[in-house]
Tab-separated table of C-alpha atoms in Angstrom:
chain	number	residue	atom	x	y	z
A	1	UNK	CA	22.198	9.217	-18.719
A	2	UNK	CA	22.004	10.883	-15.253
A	3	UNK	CA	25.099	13.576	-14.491
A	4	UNK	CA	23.175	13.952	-10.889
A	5	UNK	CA	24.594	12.099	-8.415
A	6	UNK	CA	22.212	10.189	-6.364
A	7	UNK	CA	22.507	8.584	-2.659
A	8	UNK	CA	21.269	6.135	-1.321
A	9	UNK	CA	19.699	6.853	2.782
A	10	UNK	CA	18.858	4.263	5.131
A	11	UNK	CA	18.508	3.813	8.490
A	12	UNK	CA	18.886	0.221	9.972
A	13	UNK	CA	18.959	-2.014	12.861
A	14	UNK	CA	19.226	-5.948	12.879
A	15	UNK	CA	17.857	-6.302	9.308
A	16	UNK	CA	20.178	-9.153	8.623
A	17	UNK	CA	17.500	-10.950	6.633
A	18	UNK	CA	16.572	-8.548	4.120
A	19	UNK	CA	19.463	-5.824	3.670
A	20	UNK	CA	20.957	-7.860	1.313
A	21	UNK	CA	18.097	-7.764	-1.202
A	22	UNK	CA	17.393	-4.189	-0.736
A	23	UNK	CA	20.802	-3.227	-1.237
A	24	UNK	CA	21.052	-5.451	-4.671
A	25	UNK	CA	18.318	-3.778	-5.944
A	26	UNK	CA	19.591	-0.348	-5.960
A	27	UNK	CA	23.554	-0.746	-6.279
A	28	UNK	CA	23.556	-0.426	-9.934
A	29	UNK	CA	21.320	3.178	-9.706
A	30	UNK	CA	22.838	5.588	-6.995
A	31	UNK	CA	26.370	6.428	-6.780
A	32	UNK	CA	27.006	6.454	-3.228
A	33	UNK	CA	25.328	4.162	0.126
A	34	UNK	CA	24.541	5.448	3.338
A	35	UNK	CA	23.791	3.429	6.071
A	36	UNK	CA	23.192	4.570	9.678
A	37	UNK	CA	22.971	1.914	12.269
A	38	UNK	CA	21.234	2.666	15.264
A	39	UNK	CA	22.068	-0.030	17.415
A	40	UNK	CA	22.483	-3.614	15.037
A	41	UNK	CA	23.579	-6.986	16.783
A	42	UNK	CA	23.386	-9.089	14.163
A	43	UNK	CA	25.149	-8.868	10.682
A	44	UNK	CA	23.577	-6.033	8.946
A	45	UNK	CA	26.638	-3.743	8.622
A	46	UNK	CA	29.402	-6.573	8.013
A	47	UNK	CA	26.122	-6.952	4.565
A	48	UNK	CA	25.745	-3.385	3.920
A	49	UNK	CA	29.797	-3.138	3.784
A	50	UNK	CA	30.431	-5.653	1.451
A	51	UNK	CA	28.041	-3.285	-0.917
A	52	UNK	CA	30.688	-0.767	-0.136
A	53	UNK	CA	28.063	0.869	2.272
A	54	UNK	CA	29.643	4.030	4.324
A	55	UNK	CA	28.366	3.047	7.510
A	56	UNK	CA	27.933	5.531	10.601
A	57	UNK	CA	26.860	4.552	14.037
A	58	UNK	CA	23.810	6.959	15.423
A	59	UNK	CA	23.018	6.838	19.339
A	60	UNK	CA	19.213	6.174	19.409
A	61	UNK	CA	16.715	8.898	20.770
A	62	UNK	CA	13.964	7.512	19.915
A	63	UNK	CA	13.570	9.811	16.983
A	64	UNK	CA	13.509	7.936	13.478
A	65	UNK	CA	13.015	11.471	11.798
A	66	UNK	CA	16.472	12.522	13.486
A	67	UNK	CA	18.206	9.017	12.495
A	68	UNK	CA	17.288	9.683	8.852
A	69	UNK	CA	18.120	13.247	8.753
A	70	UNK	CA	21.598	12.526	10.232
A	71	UNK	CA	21.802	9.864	7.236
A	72	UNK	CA	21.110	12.539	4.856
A	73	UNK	CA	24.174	14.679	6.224
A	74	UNK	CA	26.190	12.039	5.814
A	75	UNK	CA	25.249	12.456	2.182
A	76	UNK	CA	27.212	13.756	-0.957
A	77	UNK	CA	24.581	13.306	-3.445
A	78	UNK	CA	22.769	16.459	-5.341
A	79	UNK	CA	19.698	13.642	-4.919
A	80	UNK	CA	18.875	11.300	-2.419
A	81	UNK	CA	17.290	8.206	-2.744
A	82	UNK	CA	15.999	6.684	0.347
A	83	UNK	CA	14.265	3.448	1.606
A	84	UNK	CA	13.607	0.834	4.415
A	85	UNK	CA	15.632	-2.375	4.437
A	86	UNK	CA	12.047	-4.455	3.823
A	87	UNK	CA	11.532	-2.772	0.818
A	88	UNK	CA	13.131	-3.325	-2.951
A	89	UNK	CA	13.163	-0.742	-6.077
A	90	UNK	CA	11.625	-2.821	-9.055
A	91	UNK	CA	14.393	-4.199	-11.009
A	92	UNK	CA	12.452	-3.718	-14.538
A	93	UNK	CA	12.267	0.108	-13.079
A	94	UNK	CA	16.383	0.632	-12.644
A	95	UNK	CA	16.800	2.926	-15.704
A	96	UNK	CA	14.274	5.005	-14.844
A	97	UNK	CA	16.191	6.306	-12.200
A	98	UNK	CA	19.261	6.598	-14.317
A	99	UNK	CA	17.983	8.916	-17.046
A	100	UNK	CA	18.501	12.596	-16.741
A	101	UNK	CA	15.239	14.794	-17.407
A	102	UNK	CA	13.710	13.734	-14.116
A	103	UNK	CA	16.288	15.278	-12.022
A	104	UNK	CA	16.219	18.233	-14.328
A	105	UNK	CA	12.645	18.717	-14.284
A	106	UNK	CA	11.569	18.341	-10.344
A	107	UNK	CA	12.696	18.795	-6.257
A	108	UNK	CA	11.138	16.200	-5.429
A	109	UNK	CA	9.685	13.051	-7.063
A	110	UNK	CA	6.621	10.288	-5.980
A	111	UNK	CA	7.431	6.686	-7.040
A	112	UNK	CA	4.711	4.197	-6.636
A	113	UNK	CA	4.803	2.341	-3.370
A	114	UNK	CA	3.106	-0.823	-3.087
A	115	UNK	CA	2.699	-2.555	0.224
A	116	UNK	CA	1.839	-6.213	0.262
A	117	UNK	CA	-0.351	-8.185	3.285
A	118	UNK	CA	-0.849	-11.485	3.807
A	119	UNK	CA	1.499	-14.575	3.657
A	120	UNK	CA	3.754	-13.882	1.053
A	121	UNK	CA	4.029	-11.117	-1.687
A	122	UNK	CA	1.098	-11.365	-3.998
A	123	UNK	CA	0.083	-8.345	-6.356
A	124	UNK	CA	-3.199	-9.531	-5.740
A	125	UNK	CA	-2.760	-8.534	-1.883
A	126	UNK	CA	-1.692	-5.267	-1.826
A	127	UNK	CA	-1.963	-1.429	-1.511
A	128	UNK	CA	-0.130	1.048	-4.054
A	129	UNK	CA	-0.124	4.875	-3.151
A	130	UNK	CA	2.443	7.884	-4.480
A	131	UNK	CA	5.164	8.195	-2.234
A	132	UNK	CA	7.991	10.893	-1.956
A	133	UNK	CA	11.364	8.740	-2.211
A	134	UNK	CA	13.289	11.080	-4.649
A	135	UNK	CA	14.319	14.725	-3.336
A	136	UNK	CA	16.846	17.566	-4.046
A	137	UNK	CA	20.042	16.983	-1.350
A	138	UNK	CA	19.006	20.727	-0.595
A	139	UNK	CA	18.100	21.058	3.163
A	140	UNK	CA	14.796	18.815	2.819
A	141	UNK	CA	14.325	17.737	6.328
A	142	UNK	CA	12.307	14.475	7.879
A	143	UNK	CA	10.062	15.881	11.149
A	144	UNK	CA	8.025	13.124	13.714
A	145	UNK	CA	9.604	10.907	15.537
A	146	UNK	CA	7.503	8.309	14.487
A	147	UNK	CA	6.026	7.527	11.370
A	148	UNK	CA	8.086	10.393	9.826
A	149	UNK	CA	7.697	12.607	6.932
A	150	UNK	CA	9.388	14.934	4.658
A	151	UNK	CA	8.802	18.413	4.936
A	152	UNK	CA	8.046	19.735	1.416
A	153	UNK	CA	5.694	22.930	2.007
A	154	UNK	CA	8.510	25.349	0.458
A	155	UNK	CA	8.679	23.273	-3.097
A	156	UNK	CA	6.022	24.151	-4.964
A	157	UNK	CA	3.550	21.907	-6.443
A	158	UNK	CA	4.368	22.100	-10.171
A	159	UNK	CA	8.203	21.211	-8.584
A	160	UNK	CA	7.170	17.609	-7.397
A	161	UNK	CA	6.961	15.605	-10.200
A	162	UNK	CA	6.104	11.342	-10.536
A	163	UNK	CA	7.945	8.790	-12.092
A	164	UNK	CA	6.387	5.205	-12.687
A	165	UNK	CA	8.718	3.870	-10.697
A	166	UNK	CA	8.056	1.053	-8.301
A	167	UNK	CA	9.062	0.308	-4.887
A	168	UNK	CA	7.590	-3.003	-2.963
A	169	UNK	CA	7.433	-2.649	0.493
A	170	UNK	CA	7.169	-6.281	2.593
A	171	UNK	CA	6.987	-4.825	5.724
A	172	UNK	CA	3.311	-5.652	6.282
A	173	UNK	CA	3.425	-8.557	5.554
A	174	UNK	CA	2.470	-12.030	8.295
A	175	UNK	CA	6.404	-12.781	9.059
A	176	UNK	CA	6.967	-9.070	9.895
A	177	UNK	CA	4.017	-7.702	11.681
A	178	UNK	CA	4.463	-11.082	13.859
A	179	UNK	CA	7.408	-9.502	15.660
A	180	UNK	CA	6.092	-8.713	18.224
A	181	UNK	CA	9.199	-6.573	19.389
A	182	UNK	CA	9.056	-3.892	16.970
A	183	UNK	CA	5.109	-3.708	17.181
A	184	UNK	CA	5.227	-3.177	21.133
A	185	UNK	CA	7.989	-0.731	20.492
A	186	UNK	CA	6.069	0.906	18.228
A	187	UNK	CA	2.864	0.887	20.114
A	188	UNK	CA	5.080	2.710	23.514
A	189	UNK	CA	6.515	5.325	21.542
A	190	UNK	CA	2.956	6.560	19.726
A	191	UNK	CA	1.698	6.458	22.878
A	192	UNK	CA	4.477	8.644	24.343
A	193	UNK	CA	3.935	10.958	21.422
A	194	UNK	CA	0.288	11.232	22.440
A	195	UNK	CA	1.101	12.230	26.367
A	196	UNK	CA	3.811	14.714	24.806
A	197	UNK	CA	1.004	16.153	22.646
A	198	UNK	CA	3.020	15.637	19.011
A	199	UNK	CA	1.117	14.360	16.417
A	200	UNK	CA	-1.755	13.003	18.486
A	201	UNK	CA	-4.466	12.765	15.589
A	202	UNK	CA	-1.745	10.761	13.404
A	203	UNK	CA	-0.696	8.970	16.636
A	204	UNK	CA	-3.588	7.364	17.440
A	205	UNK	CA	-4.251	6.735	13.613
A	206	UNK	CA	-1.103	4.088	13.644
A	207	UNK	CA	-2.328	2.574	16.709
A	208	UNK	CA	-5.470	1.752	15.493
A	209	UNK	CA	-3.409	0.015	12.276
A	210	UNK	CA	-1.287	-1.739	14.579
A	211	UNK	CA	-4.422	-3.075	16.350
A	212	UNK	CA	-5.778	-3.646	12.613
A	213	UNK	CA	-3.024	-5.522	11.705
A	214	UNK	CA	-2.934	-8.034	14.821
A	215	UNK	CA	-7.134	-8.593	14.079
A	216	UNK	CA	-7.604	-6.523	17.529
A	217	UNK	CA	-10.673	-4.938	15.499
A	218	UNK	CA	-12.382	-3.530	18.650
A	219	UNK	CA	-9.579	-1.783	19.898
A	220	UNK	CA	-8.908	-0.175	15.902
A	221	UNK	CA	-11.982	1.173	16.120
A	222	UNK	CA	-11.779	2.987	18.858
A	223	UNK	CA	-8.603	4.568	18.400
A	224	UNK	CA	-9.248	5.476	14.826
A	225	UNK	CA	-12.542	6.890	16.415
A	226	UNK	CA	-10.029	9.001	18.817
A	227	UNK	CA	-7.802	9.878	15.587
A	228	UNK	CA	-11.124	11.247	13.495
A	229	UNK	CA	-11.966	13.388	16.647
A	230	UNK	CA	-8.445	14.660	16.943
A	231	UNK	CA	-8.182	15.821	13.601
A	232	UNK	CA	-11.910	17.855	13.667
A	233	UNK	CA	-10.716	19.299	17.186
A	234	UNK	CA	-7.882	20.951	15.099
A	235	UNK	CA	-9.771	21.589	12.272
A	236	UNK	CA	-8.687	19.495	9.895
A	237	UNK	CA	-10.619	17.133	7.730
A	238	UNK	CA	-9.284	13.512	8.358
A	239	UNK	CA	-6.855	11.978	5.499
A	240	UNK	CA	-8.707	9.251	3.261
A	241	UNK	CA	-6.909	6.777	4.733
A	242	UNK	CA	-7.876	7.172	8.528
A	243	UNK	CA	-12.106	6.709	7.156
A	244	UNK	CA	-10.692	3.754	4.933
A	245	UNK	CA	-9.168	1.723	8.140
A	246	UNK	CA	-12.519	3.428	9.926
A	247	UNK	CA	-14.909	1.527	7.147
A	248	UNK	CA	-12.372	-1.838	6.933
A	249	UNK	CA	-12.440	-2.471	10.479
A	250	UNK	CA	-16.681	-1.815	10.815
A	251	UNK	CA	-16.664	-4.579	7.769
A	252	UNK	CA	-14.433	-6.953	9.719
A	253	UNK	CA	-16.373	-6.355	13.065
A	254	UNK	CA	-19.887	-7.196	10.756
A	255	UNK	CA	-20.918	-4.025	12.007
A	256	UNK	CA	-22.875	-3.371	8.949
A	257	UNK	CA	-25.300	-1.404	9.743
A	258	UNK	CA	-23.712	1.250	11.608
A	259	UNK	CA	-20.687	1.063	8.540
A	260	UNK	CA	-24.225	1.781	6.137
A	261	UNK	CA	-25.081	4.664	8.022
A	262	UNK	CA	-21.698	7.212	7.456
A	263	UNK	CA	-19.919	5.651	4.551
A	264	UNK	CA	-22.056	8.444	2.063
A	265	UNK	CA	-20.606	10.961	4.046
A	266	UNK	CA	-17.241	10.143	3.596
A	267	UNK	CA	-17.610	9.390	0.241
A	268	UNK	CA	-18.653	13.010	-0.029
A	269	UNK	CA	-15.629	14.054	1.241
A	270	UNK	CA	-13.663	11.606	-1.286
A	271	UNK	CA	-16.006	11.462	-3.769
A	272	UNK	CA	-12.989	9.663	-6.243
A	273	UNK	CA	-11.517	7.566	-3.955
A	274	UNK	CA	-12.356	4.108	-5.475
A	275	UNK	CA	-11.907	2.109	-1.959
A	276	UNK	CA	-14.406	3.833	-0.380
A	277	UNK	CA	-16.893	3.027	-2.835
A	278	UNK	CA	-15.841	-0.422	-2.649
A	279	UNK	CA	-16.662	-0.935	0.774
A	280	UNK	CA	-20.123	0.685	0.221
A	281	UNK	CA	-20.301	-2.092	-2.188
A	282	UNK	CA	-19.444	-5.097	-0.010
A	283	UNK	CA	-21.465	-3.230	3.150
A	284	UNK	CA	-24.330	-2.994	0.810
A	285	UNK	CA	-23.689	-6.760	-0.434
A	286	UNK	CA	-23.655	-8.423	3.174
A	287	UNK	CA	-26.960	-6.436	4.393
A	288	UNK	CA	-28.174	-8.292	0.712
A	289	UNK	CA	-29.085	-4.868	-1.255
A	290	UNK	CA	-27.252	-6.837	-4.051
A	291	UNK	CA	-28.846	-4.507	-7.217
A	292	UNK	CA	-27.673	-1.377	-5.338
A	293	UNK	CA	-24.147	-3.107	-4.424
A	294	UNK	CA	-23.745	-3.773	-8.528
A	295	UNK	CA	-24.073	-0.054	-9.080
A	296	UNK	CA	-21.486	0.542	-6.597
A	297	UNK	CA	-18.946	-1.880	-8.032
A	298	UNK	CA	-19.433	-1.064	-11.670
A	299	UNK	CA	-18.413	3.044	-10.561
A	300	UNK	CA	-15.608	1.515	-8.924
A	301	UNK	CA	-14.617	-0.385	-12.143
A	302	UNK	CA	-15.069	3.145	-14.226
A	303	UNK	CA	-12.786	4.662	-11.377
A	304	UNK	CA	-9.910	2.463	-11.543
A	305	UNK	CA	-7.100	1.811	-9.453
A	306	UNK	CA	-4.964	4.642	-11.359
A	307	UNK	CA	-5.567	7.894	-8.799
A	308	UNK	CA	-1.926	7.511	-6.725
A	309	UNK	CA	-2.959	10.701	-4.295
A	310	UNK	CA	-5.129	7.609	-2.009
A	311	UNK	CA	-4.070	4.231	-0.243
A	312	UNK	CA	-5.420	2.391	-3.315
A	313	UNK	CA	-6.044	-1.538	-2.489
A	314	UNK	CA	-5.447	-3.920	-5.478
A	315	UNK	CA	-7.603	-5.117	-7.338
A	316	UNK	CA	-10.951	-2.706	-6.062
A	317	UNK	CA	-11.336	-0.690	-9.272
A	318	UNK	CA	-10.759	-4.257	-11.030
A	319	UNK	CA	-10.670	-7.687	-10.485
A	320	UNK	CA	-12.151	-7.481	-6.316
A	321	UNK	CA	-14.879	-5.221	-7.833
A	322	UNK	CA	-15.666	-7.886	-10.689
A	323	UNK	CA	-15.639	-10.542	-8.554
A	324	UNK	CA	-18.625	-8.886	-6.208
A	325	UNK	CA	-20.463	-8.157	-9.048
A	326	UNK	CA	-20.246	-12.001	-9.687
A	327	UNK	CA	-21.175	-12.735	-6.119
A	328	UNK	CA	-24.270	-10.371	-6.191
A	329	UNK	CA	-25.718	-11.957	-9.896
A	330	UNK	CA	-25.035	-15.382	-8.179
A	331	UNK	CA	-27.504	-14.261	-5.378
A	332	UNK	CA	-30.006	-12.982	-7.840
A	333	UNK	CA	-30.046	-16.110	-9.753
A	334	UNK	CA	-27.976	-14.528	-13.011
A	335	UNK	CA	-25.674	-17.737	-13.115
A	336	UNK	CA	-24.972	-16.860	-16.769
A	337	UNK	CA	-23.572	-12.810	-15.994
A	338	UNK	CA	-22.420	-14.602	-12.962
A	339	UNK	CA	-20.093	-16.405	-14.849
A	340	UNK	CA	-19.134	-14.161	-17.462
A	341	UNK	CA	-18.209	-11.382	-14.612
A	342	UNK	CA	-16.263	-13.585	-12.358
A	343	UNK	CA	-14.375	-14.524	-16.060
A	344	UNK	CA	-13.655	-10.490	-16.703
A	345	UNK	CA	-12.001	-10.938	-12.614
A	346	UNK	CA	-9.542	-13.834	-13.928
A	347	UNK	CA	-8.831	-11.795	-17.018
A	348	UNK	CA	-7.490	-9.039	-15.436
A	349	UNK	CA	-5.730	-11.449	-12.174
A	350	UNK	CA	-5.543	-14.973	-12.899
A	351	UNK	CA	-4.326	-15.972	-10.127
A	352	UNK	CA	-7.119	-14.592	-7.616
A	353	UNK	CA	-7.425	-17.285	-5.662
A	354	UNK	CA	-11.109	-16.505	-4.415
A	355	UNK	CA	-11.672	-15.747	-8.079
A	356	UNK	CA	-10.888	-19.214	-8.901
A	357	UNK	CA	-12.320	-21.138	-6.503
A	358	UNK	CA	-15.794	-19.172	-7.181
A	359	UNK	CA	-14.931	-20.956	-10.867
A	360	UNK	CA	-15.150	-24.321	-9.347
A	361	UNK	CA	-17.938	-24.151	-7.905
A	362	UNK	CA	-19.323	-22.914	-11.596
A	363	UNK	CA	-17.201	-26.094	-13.319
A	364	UNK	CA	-18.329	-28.824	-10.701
A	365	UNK	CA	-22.639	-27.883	-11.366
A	366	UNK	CA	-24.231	-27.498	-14.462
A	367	UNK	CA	-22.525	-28.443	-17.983
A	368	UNK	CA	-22.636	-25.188	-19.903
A	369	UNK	CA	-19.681	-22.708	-18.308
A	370	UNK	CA	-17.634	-23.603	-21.861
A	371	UNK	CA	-20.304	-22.790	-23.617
A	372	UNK	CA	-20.959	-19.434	-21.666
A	373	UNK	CA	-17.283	-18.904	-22.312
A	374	UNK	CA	-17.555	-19.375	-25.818
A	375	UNK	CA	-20.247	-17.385	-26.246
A	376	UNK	CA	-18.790	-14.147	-24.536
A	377	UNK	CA	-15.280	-14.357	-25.268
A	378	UNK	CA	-13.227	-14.780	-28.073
A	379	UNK	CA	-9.204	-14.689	-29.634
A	380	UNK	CA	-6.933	-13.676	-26.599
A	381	UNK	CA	-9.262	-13.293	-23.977
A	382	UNK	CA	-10.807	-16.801	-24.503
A	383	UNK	CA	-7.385	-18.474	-24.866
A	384	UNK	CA	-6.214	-17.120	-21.650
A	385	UNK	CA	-9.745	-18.428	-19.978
A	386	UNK	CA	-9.714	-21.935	-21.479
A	387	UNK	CA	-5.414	-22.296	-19.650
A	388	UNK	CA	-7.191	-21.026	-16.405
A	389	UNK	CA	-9.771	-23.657	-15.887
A	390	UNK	CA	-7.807	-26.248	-17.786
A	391	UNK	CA	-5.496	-25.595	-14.659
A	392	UNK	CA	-8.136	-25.580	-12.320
A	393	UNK	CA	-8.935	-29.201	-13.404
């Protein structure tokens, strides 16, 4: 068992709505709660108090790197543990977090942070990356104002360790990114931080995802254009993830062409992050190059989903890249490896819903998708198969 002690940081403001199920997924791991309120009007703190939360009150400066790093002073802890109220620590992941060699062993530790989009919270719809929730209570400071970050250039690397812990973050999701408040809030202050010269490249990167986010493709583009440029004007090569919004928003725009045309270069840059080569798979796909798109998804399916140093989407390295694969035989008149690949896609997600209603279409024409099935799976595998289009009937 842990002998560490381990706190528990937050920062909140009117999060009425989901405190309570961030806070019940944590009180039986850290030893201590810190909450600091920066200016609630609703019922978060009576909720975080009846988790026997120490609250504190923080006069807002518009500085969410200074709001977390006076939680973390309020702090006993050797270790602190800390999160957003829209997010939830994986309750089949609790006793990793309360064993001791971790905390032995590291100064700072990545859990696995996976964001979900859409509607509601489906696997299916998501993004995992390594993030750093787990650090020594040892003068680590937060720096930004916005979008903030630890500061962990003095541990070094063999010091930061990963536990396969997972965190679900709902804050991207339709109900949240529809309040309108916080996104106009967020929009002033990045732009602020631009005319003050802080952070501009990173600035205008998080514009261009709130724009993404709202479907305002055109303006995405161009400020994740600006962010590129801002980086290369410093010297520095652009993170993975601004190209990946880059190459998702020419895709949602149709601007295939143009996407066709740098997407190699990048990849150079990235040559094993699986999401780029995805893309170059559905670019190459919709301009109808669909033997070349095949290659493309089957690297992405010997790639995986498993490298936690990119944005990884769900489902790219797997069941997304199978179901392409499907689409492209479909065009080429392979209804037979059509079938059997958009199959290996329910395998691995079931419930895909574009998976499944590609299956229709397969079940409503000719006769013979059972005997496809039987003839390319068997035991498990075919069981599983037969309960998926038995439902789909």
């Amino acid at each position: 068992m842990r002998t560490s002690q381990l706190s528990l940081c937050m920062i909140v403001k009117n999060e009425e709505n989901c405190i309570a199920k961030c806070l019940n997924s944590v009180k039986n791991v850290v030893d201590e709660i810190i909450i600091v309120d920066t200016g609630s009007t609703d019922k978060t703190i009576e909720i975080c108090r009846s988790f026997q939360a120490n609250t504190f009150k923080f006069e807002w400066n518009g500085s969410f790197a200074d709001a977390r790093n006076h939680a973390i002073q309020q702090a006993s802890g050797e270790w602190i543990l800390w999160l957003d109220a829209d997010e939830e620590l994986d309750r089949d992941d609790q006793h990793q977090l309360l064993e001791e060699k971790p905390f032995e062993d590291y100064d700072a530790i990545n859990i696995h942070l996976i964001n979900y989009y859409g509607n509601y919270a489906d696997k299916n719809h998501s993004t995992n990356i390594a993030h750093t929730r787990l650090f020594r209570n040892n003068g680590i400071k937060f720096i930004n104002k916005m979008h903030e970050r630890l500061v962990l250039d003095q541990i070094p690397k063999e010091r930061i360790g990963e536990l396969p812990v997972k965190v679900h973050h709902y804050g991207y999701l339709d109900e949240f990114v529809k309040n309108k408040g916080k996104s106009k809030r967020n929009m002033l202050m990045l732009e602020q931080q631009i005319k003050d010269g802080e952070n501009v490249h990173f600035a205008h990167y998080y514009i261009a995802l709130e724009h993404y986010n709202h479907k305002q493709y055109p303006q995405a583009l161009q400020r994740v254009n600006l962010s590129i440029l801002s980086f290369l004007l410093e010297d520095f090569l652009p993170p993975s993830m601004v190209y990946k919004l880059k190459y998702s928003t020419l895709i949602a725009m149709g601007r295939l062409q143009e996407a066709s045309q740098g997407i190699d270069k990048v990849i150079n840059l990235y040559p094993d992050f699986v999401d780029l080569h995805f893309y170059k798979g559905v670019i190459l796909y919709y301009l109808k190059d669909y033997v070349e798109a095949i290659k493309c998804f089957h690297h992405c399916l010997d790639l995986g989903e498993e490298n936690m140093d990119y944005l990884v989407l769900k489902g790219v390295g797997s069941f997304q890249a199978w179901y392409y694969i499907s689409l492209c035989q479909k065009e080429l008149k392979k209804r037979e490896d059509s079938i059997i690949s958009i199959m290996n896609a329910l395998l691995i997600a079931p419930t895909y819903e574009q998976g499944r209603e590609l299956l229709c279409i397969y079940l409503k024409g000719e006769e013979d998708t059972p005997e496809v099935l039987a003839g390319n799976f068997k035991g498990e595998k075919l069981s599983k198969l037969e309960k998926i289009i038995q439902d789909l009937k």
